[in-house]
Structure formats: C-alpha cells, structure tokens
Amino acid sequence: MGEASATTAATAAADEYLLKSFFAEVSEVERDNEVLRILSCFKLNPFEHLNLSFDSSPDDVKKQYRKLSLLVHPDKCKHPKAQEAFGALAKAQELLLDQQERDYVLSQVQAAKEELRAKRRKQMKKDAASKAKSLVDEGKYEQEFERSDEFQQQLKLKVREILTDQEWRRRKMQMRLSEEEGRLKKDEEEQKEVSSWRDFMKTGKKGKKGEIRPPKLKTEDPNKSYVQRPVKKG
C-alpha cells in the first residue's frame, strides 16, 4: 500500500513539474490564440472546448481543464475575452463530469458515427477494390479509417449537425409547452369570469338605490365577454 501511494505521489509531482515547465514557455500570443480557439468552438460540444477526443475519460477532462484554464485564466492572460473563455472551459468540464450530460453528448456522437459508417458502406459498394480489401482485413481497414484525421473531422462536423438539430427540437418543444401553459391559464381565467357571472345571476347584487347590477366589465377584457346593460330607474 505504501509503495503504491509513493508511486502515485511521484507521478503527481512529475505532472506538476511538467505543467509548470509548460507554462514557463507559453508566450502571451499563445495564450491569446487559445482564448480565440475556445471562443470559436461549437457551443453545444464540450469536447471541442477542452480540445479532447470523444473517447476521453473523466480524468482526462480534469487534467485538460486544469491545463487550459491556467492558460487562459484572467489573472494570467491579458486578452479582453479571457474571462469568457475561462467560463466556457468551466462549463465544458461541468457538463463532461455530469454523467447524464456526458451520456447525452456521447449518444449523439454514436449516432453521428452510425450515419458516417452507413454513408461509407454505400460509397464502398461502388468501389470494388475497397470492398475486397475490407473483407480481407475483416474490418481492420474500417478501424484504421475511423482513426484517421479525415474521419475524425467528418465526425466532428456530423456531431455538430446532430447536436444543433436536437437543440432546435428541444427549443421548439419548450416553446410549445410555454404556449400551452399560456392557453390553459387564459382558459382558467375565462372560466372564473363565467362562474362569477353565474353566481351573480343566482344571487344578484344590489346597488345603493336597490338596483341589481352585474359585475363590472374589466377594462382589459379584449373580447368583451359580457356587457353591462343600463339600469332602469323607477
């Protein structure tokens, strides 16, 4: 147990030394460039903000956040938007360490991969040589392609597309729910007015000289749902 603890402590110390060495060599221009990179990232993909691959672990997320957050920290970076970039990194880490949020993003990544694979299979049907090589290598050819920069770039763009579509659907659903809540509230208010009128018809309401008067018409009632008739004087 003691030996394992000592090894862990030594590893942490080595990481700390490397991190300090890294920051000692970072110029102000590099800090500014990182701020611009972060702010240019697709807002719905936290992996992009932290510049991590989709298979990164929670520990990878924590290490990368620490490295980048120190790089663009407002106290160390003079860029006017350093605070905004710093906040974006914090939000990205928060999302990726939340299991539910992380699972949601990764489910969209998987959907993007399936779409790209289906597209590639369709293309390969037209390419006999590629199809033959794929069969011979028993999938190794496809695995190599998915590790390529070309595929990773395609995946990144496809994930953006899917996340954007899902966010648009979420907002439309939210808007519809809000509209429905407003309609129900309006119906409830109208029902209260009808009930008030019925109560008046049953019990009546005497004025100062014995006249029976209905409830006063609300000035904000746009539908003129009821109109007060003139009272006949005796």
PDB file of C-alpha atoms in Angstrom:
ATOM      1  CA  MET A   1       0.000   0.000   0.000  1.00  0.00           C
ATOM      2  CA  GLY A   2       2.823   2.377   0.967  1.00  0.00           C
ATOM      3  CA  GLU A   3       4.696   1.677  -2.259  1.00  0.00           C
ATOM      4  CA  ALA A   4       1.559   2.382  -4.332  1.00  0.00           C
ATOM      5  CA  SER A   5       0.986   5.696  -2.507  1.00  0.00           C
ATOM      6  CA  ALA A   6       4.591   6.710  -3.095  1.00  0.00           C
ATOM      7  CA  THR A   7       4.265   5.915  -6.803  1.00  0.00           C
ATOM      8  CA  THR A   8       1.078   7.970  -7.068  1.00  0.00           C
ATOM      9  CA  ALA A   9       2.706  10.905  -5.280  1.00  0.00           C
ATOM     10  CA  ALA A  10       5.759  10.715  -7.551  1.00  0.00           C
ATOM     11  CA  THR A  11       3.532  10.700 -10.648  1.00  0.00           C
ATOM     12  CA  ALA A  12       1.600  13.732  -9.388  1.00  0.00           C
ATOM     13  CA  ALA A  13       4.838  15.581  -8.683  1.00  0.00           C
ATOM     14  CA  ALA A  14       6.139  14.799 -12.169  1.00  0.00           C
ATOM     15  CA  ASP A  15       2.898  16.057 -13.716  1.00  0.00           C
ATOM     16  CA  GLU A  16       3.130  19.236 -11.679  1.00  0.00           C
ATOM     17  CA  TYR A  17       6.708  19.825 -12.826  1.00  0.00           C
ATOM     18  CA  LEU A  18       5.781  19.301 -16.476  1.00  0.00           C
ATOM     19  CA  LEU A  19       2.848  21.659 -16.138  1.00  0.00           C
ATOM     20  CA  LYS A  20       4.990  24.422 -14.627  1.00  0.00           C
ATOM     21  CA  SER A  21       7.607  23.922 -17.335  1.00  0.00           C
ATOM     22  CA  PHE A  22       4.900  24.204 -19.972  1.00  0.00           C
ATOM     23  CA  PHE A  23       3.575  27.495 -18.631  1.00  0.00           C
ATOM     24  CA  ALA A  24       7.071  28.907 -18.311  1.00  0.00           C
ATOM     25  CA  GLU A  25       7.441  28.547 -22.074  1.00  0.00           C
ATOM     26  CA  VAL A  26       3.991  29.843 -23.039  1.00  0.00           C
ATOM     27  CA  SER A  27       4.003  33.305 -24.617  1.00  0.00           C
ATOM     28  CA  GLU A  28       1.253  35.899 -24.441  1.00  0.00           C
ATOM     29  CA  VAL A  29       0.486  35.282 -28.111  1.00  0.00           C
ATOM     30  CA  GLU A  30      -0.128  31.597 -27.419  1.00  0.00           C
ATOM     31  CA  ARG A  31      -2.461  32.496 -24.561  1.00  0.00           C
ATOM     32  CA  ASP A  32      -4.401  34.862 -26.814  1.00  0.00           C
ATOM     33  CA  ASN A  33      -4.615  32.211 -29.532  1.00  0.00           C
ATOM     34  CA  GLU A  34      -6.055  29.733 -27.056  1.00  0.00           C
ATOM     35  CA  VAL A  35      -8.707  32.252 -25.983  1.00  0.00           C
ATOM     36  CA  LEU A  36      -9.707  32.687 -29.630  1.00  0.00           C
ATOM     37  CA  ARG A  37      -9.769  28.921 -30.176  1.00  0.00           C
ATOM     38  CA  ILE A  38     -12.053  28.340 -27.214  1.00  0.00           C
ATOM     39  CA  LEU A  39     -14.457  31.106 -28.219  1.00  0.00           C
ATOM     40  CA  SER A  40     -14.650  29.809 -31.788  1.00  0.00           C
ATOM     41  CA  CYS A  41     -15.707  26.327 -30.651  1.00  0.00           C
ATOM     42  CA  PHE A  42     -19.152  24.922 -31.295  1.00  0.00           C
ATOM     43  CA  LYS A  43     -21.103  25.895 -28.185  1.00  0.00           C
ATOM     44  CA  LEU A  44     -23.022  22.629 -27.800  1.00  0.00           C
ATOM     45  CA  ASN A  45     -19.954  20.365 -27.826  1.00  0.00           C
ATOM     46  CA  PRO A  46     -17.951  20.472 -24.570  1.00  0.00           C
ATOM     47  CA  PHE A  47     -15.302  18.147 -26.018  1.00  0.00           C
ATOM     48  CA  GLU A  48     -14.384  20.865 -28.523  1.00  0.00           C
ATOM     49  CA  HIS A  49     -13.886  23.493 -25.826  1.00  0.00           C
ATOM     50  CA  LEU A  50     -11.458  21.257 -23.968  1.00  0.00           C
ATOM     51  CA  ASN A  51      -9.859  20.092 -27.240  1.00  0.00           C
ATOM     52  CA  LEU A  52     -10.413  16.445 -26.317  1.00  0.00           C
ATOM     53  CA  SER A  53     -11.349  13.377 -28.343  1.00  0.00           C
ATOM     54  CA  PHE A  54     -14.753  11.801 -27.785  1.00  0.00           C
ATOM     55  CA  ASP A  55     -13.260   8.781 -26.019  1.00  0.00           C
ATOM     56  CA  SER A  56     -11.560  10.874 -23.318  1.00  0.00           C
ATOM     57  CA  SER A  57     -12.096   9.743 -19.734  1.00  0.00           C
ATOM     58  CA  PRO A  58     -13.302  11.923 -16.809  1.00  0.00           C
ATOM     59  CA  ASP A  59      -9.686  12.024 -15.578  1.00  0.00           C
ATOM     60  CA  ASP A  60      -8.601  13.306 -18.992  1.00  0.00           C
ATOM     61  CA  VAL A  61     -11.269  16.002 -18.694  1.00  0.00           C
ATOM     62  CA  LYS A  62      -9.990  17.144 -15.303  1.00  0.00           C
ATOM     63  CA  LYS A  63      -6.338  17.255 -16.412  1.00  0.00           C
ATOM     64  CA  GLN A  64      -7.111  19.106 -19.632  1.00  0.00           C
ATOM     65  CA  TYR A  65      -9.339  21.601 -17.844  1.00  0.00           C
ATOM     66  CA  ARG A  66      -6.610  22.379 -15.340  1.00  0.00           C
ATOM     67  CA  LYS A  67      -4.070  22.903 -18.103  1.00  0.00           C
ATOM     68  CA  LEU A  68      -6.252  25.107 -20.319  1.00  0.00           C
ATOM     69  CA  SER A  69      -7.886  27.065 -17.507  1.00  0.00           C
ATOM     70  CA  LEU A  70      -4.462  28.122 -16.224  1.00  0.00           C
ATOM     71  CA  LEU A  71      -3.511  29.065 -19.757  1.00  0.00           C
ATOM     72  CA  VAL A  72      -6.433  31.487 -20.205  1.00  0.00           C
ATOM     73  CA  HIS A  73      -7.034  32.499 -16.593  1.00  0.00           C
ATOM     74  CA  PRO A  74      -7.855  36.242 -16.490  1.00  0.00           C
ATOM     75  CA  ASP A  75      -5.092  36.782 -13.917  1.00  0.00           C
ATOM     76  CA  LYS A  76      -2.504  35.323 -16.309  1.00  0.00           C
ATOM     77  CA  CYS A  77      -3.918  36.187 -19.736  1.00  0.00           C
ATOM     78  CA  LYS A  78      -4.343  39.800 -20.840  1.00  0.00           C
ATOM     79  CA  HIS A  79      -6.791  39.098 -23.647  1.00  0.00           C
ATOM     80  CA  PRO A  80     -10.038  41.114 -23.127  1.00  0.00           C
ATOM     81  CA  LYS A  81     -12.147  37.975 -23.545  1.00  0.00           C
ATOM     82  CA  ALA A  82     -10.063  35.730 -21.291  1.00  0.00           C
ATOM     83  CA  GLN A  83     -12.834  35.682 -18.670  1.00  0.00           C
ATOM     84  CA  GLU A  84     -15.368  34.488 -21.255  1.00  0.00           C
ATOM     85  CA  ALA A  85     -13.033  31.723 -22.443  1.00  0.00           C
ATOM     86  CA  PHE A  86     -12.306  30.712 -18.854  1.00  0.00           C
ATOM     87  CA  GLY A  87     -16.044  30.437 -18.172  1.00  0.00           C
ATOM     88  CA  ALA A  88     -16.588  28.332 -21.305  1.00  0.00           C
ATOM     89  CA  LEU A  89     -13.941  25.849 -20.128  1.00  0.00           C
ATOM     90  CA  ALA A  90     -15.535  25.619 -16.689  1.00  0.00           C
ATOM     91  CA  LYS A  91     -18.930  24.918 -18.251  1.00  0.00           C
ATOM     92  CA  ALA A  92     -17.442  22.259 -20.546  1.00  0.00           C
ATOM     93  CA  GLN A  93     -15.823  20.458 -17.612  1.00  0.00           C
ATOM     94  CA  GLU A  94     -19.068  20.637 -15.630  1.00  0.00           C
ATOM     95  CA  LEU A  95     -21.012  19.012 -18.474  1.00  0.00           C
ATOM     96  CA  LEU A  96     -18.499  16.246 -19.089  1.00  0.00           C
ATOM     97  CA  LEU A  97     -18.265  15.327 -15.409  1.00  0.00           C
ATOM     98  CA  ASP A  98     -22.060  15.126 -15.176  1.00  0.00           C
ATOM     99  CA  GLN A  99     -22.847  11.522 -16.149  1.00  0.00           C
ATOM    100  CA  GLN A 100     -26.242  12.329 -17.618  1.00  0.00           C
ATOM    101  CA  GLU A 101     -24.955  15.212 -19.738  1.00  0.00           C
ATOM    102  CA  ARG A 102     -21.918  13.201 -20.816  1.00  0.00           C
ATOM    103  CA  ASP A 103     -24.093  10.241 -21.841  1.00  0.00           C
ATOM    104  CA  TYR A 104     -26.324  12.547 -23.880  1.00  0.00           C
ATOM    105  CA  VAL A 105     -23.397  14.000 -25.855  1.00  0.00           C
ATOM    106  CA  LEU A 106     -21.861  10.557 -26.409  1.00  0.00           C
ATOM    107  CA  SER A 107     -25.197   9.193 -27.636  1.00  0.00           C
ATOM    108  CA  GLN A 108     -25.191  11.907 -30.306  1.00  0.00           C
ATOM    109  CA  VAL A 109     -21.579  11.031 -31.150  1.00  0.00           C
ATOM    110  CA  GLN A 110     -22.614   7.398 -31.630  1.00  0.00           C
ATOM    111  CA  ALA A 111     -25.495   8.468 -33.870  1.00  0.00           C
ATOM    112  CA  ALA A 112     -23.058  10.540 -35.936  1.00  0.00           C
ATOM    113  CA  LYS A 113     -20.708   7.558 -36.291  1.00  0.00           C
ATOM    114  CA  GLU A 114     -23.541   5.336 -37.484  1.00  0.00           C
ATOM    115  CA  GLU A 115     -24.538   7.876 -40.123  1.00  0.00           C
ATOM    116  CA  LEU A 116     -20.962   8.183 -41.376  1.00  0.00           C
ATOM    117  CA  ARG A 117     -20.490   4.408 -41.421  1.00  0.00           C
ATOM    118  CA  ALA A 118     -23.699   3.947 -43.410  1.00  0.00           C
ATOM    119  CA  LYS A 119     -22.577   6.596 -45.870  1.00  0.00           C
ATOM    120  CA  ARG A 120     -19.181   4.933 -46.234  1.00  0.00           C
ATOM    121  CA  ARG A 121     -20.708   1.492 -46.785  1.00  0.00           C
ATOM    122  CA  LYS A 122     -22.820   2.964 -49.544  1.00  0.00           C
ATOM    123  CA  GLN A 123     -19.755   4.500 -51.171  1.00  0.00           C
ATOM    124  CA  MET A 124     -17.765   1.272 -50.885  1.00  0.00           C
ATOM    125  CA  LYS A 125     -20.403  -0.657 -52.819  1.00  0.00           C
ATOM    126  CA  LYS A 126     -19.327   1.376 -55.826  1.00  0.00           C
ATOM    127  CA  ASP A 127     -15.643   0.719 -55.128  1.00  0.00           C
ATOM    128  CA  ALA A 128     -14.901  -2.974 -55.659  1.00  0.00           C
ATOM    129  CA  ALA A 129     -11.247  -2.723 -54.583  1.00  0.00           C
ATOM    130  CA  SER A 130     -12.076  -1.081 -51.254  1.00  0.00           C
ATOM    131  CA  LYS A 131     -14.828  -3.603 -50.626  1.00  0.00           C
ATOM    132  CA  ALA A 132     -12.486  -6.530 -51.298  1.00  0.00           C
ATOM    133  CA  LYS A 133      -9.794  -5.103 -49.023  1.00  0.00           C
ATOM    134  CA  SER A 134     -12.364  -4.559 -46.299  1.00  0.00           C
ATOM    135  CA  LEU A 135     -13.466  -8.181 -46.473  1.00  0.00           C
ATOM    136  CA  VAL A 136      -9.877  -9.469 -46.431  1.00  0.00           C
ATOM    137  CA  ASP A 137      -8.866  -7.347 -43.441  1.00  0.00           C
ATOM    138  CA  GLU A 138     -12.057  -8.347 -41.551  1.00  0.00           C
ATOM    139  CA  GLY A 139     -12.850  -4.805 -40.504  1.00  0.00           C
ATOM    140  CA  LYS A 140      -9.297  -3.640 -39.818  1.00  0.00           C
ATOM    141  CA  TYR A 141      -9.453  -1.362 -42.854  1.00  0.00           C
ATOM    142  CA  GLU A 142     -12.510   0.374 -41.439  1.00  0.00           C
ATOM    143  CA  GLN A 143     -10.966   0.679 -37.988  1.00  0.00           C
ATOM    144  CA  GLU A 144      -7.890   2.322 -39.444  1.00  0.00           C
ATOM    145  CA  PHE A 145     -10.044   4.748 -41.392  1.00  0.00           C
ATOM    146  CA  GLU A 146     -12.004   5.742 -38.261  1.00  0.00           C
ATOM    147  CA  ARG A 147      -8.723   6.599 -36.559  1.00  0.00           C
ATOM    148  CA  SER A 148      -7.707   8.840 -39.442  1.00  0.00           C
ATOM    149  CA  ASP A 149      -7.802  12.644 -39.304  1.00  0.00           C
ATOM    150  CA  GLU A 150     -10.234  12.614 -42.220  1.00  0.00           C
ATOM    151  CA  PHE A 151     -12.809  10.555 -40.347  1.00  0.00           C
ATOM    152  CA  GLN A 152     -12.338  12.494 -37.109  1.00  0.00           C
ATOM    153  CA  GLN A 153     -13.000  15.766 -38.934  1.00  0.00           C
ATOM    154  CA  GLN A 154     -16.108  14.292 -40.569  1.00  0.00           C
ATOM    155  CA  LEU A 155     -17.262  13.039 -37.178  1.00  0.00           C
ATOM    156  CA  LYS A 156     -16.727  16.427 -35.574  1.00  0.00           C
ATOM    157  CA  LEU A 157     -18.872  18.143 -38.219  1.00  0.00           C
ATOM    158  CA  LYS A 158     -21.572  15.468 -38.093  1.00  0.00           C
ATOM    159  CA  VAL A 159     -21.780  15.750 -34.288  1.00  0.00           C
ATOM    160  CA  ARG A 160     -22.247  19.499 -34.667  1.00  0.00           C
ATOM    161  CA  GLU A 161     -25.060  18.888 -37.114  1.00  0.00           C
ATOM    162  CA  ILE A 162     -26.864  16.396 -34.874  1.00  0.00           C
ATOM    163  CA  LEU A 163     -26.448  18.437 -31.687  1.00  0.00           C
ATOM    164  CA  THR A 164     -27.792  21.510 -33.483  1.00  0.00           C
ATOM    165  CA  ASP A 165     -30.826  19.571 -34.699  1.00  0.00           C
ATOM    166  CA  GLN A 166     -31.523  18.203 -31.215  1.00  0.00           C
ATOM    167  CA  GLU A 167     -31.191  21.638 -29.622  1.00  0.00           C
ATOM    168  CA  TRP A 168     -33.600  23.134 -32.174  1.00  0.00           C
ATOM    169  CA  ARG A 169     -36.138  20.401 -31.423  1.00  0.00           C
ATOM    170  CA  ARG A 170     -35.739  20.984 -27.684  1.00  0.00           C
ATOM    171  CA  ARG A 171     -36.366  24.709 -28.072  1.00  0.00           C
ATOM    172  CA  LYS A 172     -39.429  24.147 -30.256  1.00  0.00           C
ATOM    173  CA  MET A 173     -40.847  21.733 -27.687  1.00  0.00           C
ATOM    174  CA  GLN A 174     -40.151  24.232 -24.903  1.00  0.00           C
ATOM    175  CA  MET A 175     -41.901  26.965 -26.908  1.00  0.00           C
ATOM    176  CA  ARG A 176     -44.941  24.752 -27.483  1.00  0.00           C
ATOM    177  CA  LEU A 177     -45.136  23.872 -23.787  1.00  0.00           C
ATOM    178  CA  SER A 178     -44.941  27.562 -22.899  1.00  0.00           C
ATOM    179  CA  GLU A 179     -47.725  28.386 -25.369  1.00  0.00           C
ATOM    180  CA  GLU A 180     -49.878  25.572 -23.974  1.00  0.00           C
ATOM    181  CA  GLU A 181     -49.361  26.819 -20.407  1.00  0.00           C
ATOM    182  CA  GLY A 182     -50.429  30.291 -21.531  1.00  0.00           C
ATOM    183  CA  ARG A 183     -53.556  28.915 -23.204  1.00  0.00           C
ATOM    184  CA  LEU A 184     -54.523  26.895 -20.132  1.00  0.00           C
ATOM    185  CA  LYS A 185     -54.040  29.927 -17.904  1.00  0.00           C
ATOM    186  CA  LYS A 186     -56.243  32.032 -20.185  1.00  0.00           C
ATOM    187  CA  ASP A 187     -58.947  29.327 -20.207  1.00  0.00           C
ATOM    188  CA  GLU A 188     -58.829  29.201 -16.421  1.00  0.00           C
ATOM    189  CA  GLU A 189     -59.295  32.975 -16.149  1.00  0.00           C
ATOM    190  CA  GLU A 190     -62.226  32.902 -18.590  1.00  0.00           C
ATOM    191  CA  GLN A 191     -63.824  30.083 -16.612  1.00  0.00           C
ATOM    192  CA  LYS A 192     -63.550  32.149 -13.440  1.00  0.00           C
ATOM    193  CA  GLU A 193     -65.318  35.046 -15.169  1.00  0.00           C
ATOM    194  CA  VAL A 194     -68.153  32.752 -16.347  1.00  0.00           C
ATOM    195  CA  SER A 195     -68.527  31.370 -12.810  1.00  0.00           C
ATOM    196  CA  SER A 196     -68.653  34.899 -11.426  1.00  0.00           C
ATOM    197  CA  TRP A 197     -71.465  35.805 -13.847  1.00  0.00           C
ATOM    198  CA  ARG A 198     -73.428  32.678 -12.953  1.00  0.00           C
ATOM    199  CA  ASP A 199     -73.102  33.449  -9.255  1.00  0.00           C
ATOM    200  CA  PHE A 200     -74.427  36.943  -9.933  1.00  0.00           C
ATOM    201  CA  MET A 201     -77.431  35.565 -11.867  1.00  0.00           C
ATOM    202  CA  LYS A 202     -78.265  33.299  -8.935  1.00  0.00           C
ATOM    203  CA  THR A 203     -77.837  35.716  -6.031  1.00  0.00           C
ATOM    204  CA  GLY A 204     -77.910  39.181  -7.621  1.00  0.00           C
ATOM    205  CA  LYS A 205     -76.035  42.212  -6.355  1.00  0.00           C
ATOM    206  CA  LYS A 206     -77.894  45.287  -5.029  1.00  0.00           C
ATOM    207  CA  GLY A 207     -76.680  48.814  -5.672  1.00  0.00           C
ATOM    208  CA  LYS A 208     -77.196  51.859  -3.472  1.00  0.00           C
ATOM    209  CA  LYS A 209     -80.812  52.506  -4.624  1.00  0.00           C
ATOM    210  CA  GLY A 210     -81.914  48.884  -4.812  1.00  0.00           C
ATOM    211  CA  GLU A 211     -80.905  48.296  -8.433  1.00  0.00           C
ATOM    212  CA  ILE A 212     -79.486  44.926  -9.416  1.00  0.00           C
ATOM    213  CA  ARG A 213     -76.133  45.337 -11.123  1.00  0.00           C
ATOM    214  CA  PRO A 214     -73.903  42.699 -12.770  1.00  0.00           C
ATOM    215  CA  PRO A 215     -70.157  42.558 -12.107  1.00  0.00           C
ATOM    216  CA  LYS A 216     -68.294  45.494 -13.650  1.00  0.00           C
ATOM    217  CA  LEU A 217     -66.759  44.932 -17.080  1.00  0.00           C
ATOM    218  CA  LYS A 218     -62.982  44.621 -16.907  1.00  0.00           C
ATOM    219  CA  THR A 219     -61.347  47.376 -18.921  1.00  0.00           C
ATOM    220  CA  GLU A 220     -58.623  44.952 -20.036  1.00  0.00           C
ATOM    221  CA  ASP A 221     -61.133  42.411 -21.362  1.00  0.00           C
ATOM    222  CA  PRO A 222     -60.332  42.375 -25.125  1.00  0.00           C
ATOM    223  CA  ASN A 223     -63.178  40.010 -26.016  1.00  0.00           C
ATOM    224  CA  LYS A 224     -65.991  41.996 -24.327  1.00  0.00           C
ATOM    225  CA  SER A 225     -67.226  38.712 -22.926  1.00  0.00           C
ATOM    226  CA  TYR A 226     -70.164  40.407 -21.196  1.00  0.00           C
ATOM    227  CA  VAL A 227     -71.754  43.861 -21.382  1.00  0.00           C
ATOM    228  CA  GLN A 228     -73.495  45.684 -18.565  1.00  0.00           C
ATOM    229  CA  ARG A 229     -76.963  46.762 -19.521  1.00  0.00           C
ATOM    230  CA  PRO A 230     -78.322  50.200 -18.467  1.00  0.00           C
ATOM    231  CA  VAL A 231     -80.270  50.131 -15.226  1.00  0.00           C
ATOM    232  CA  LYS A 232     -83.874  51.352 -15.400  1.00  0.00           C
ATOM    233  CA  LYS A 233     -84.693  53.952 -12.808  1.00  0.00           C
ATOM    234  CA  GLY A 234     -88.156  53.813 -11.170  1.00  0.00           C
TER     235      GLY A 234
END
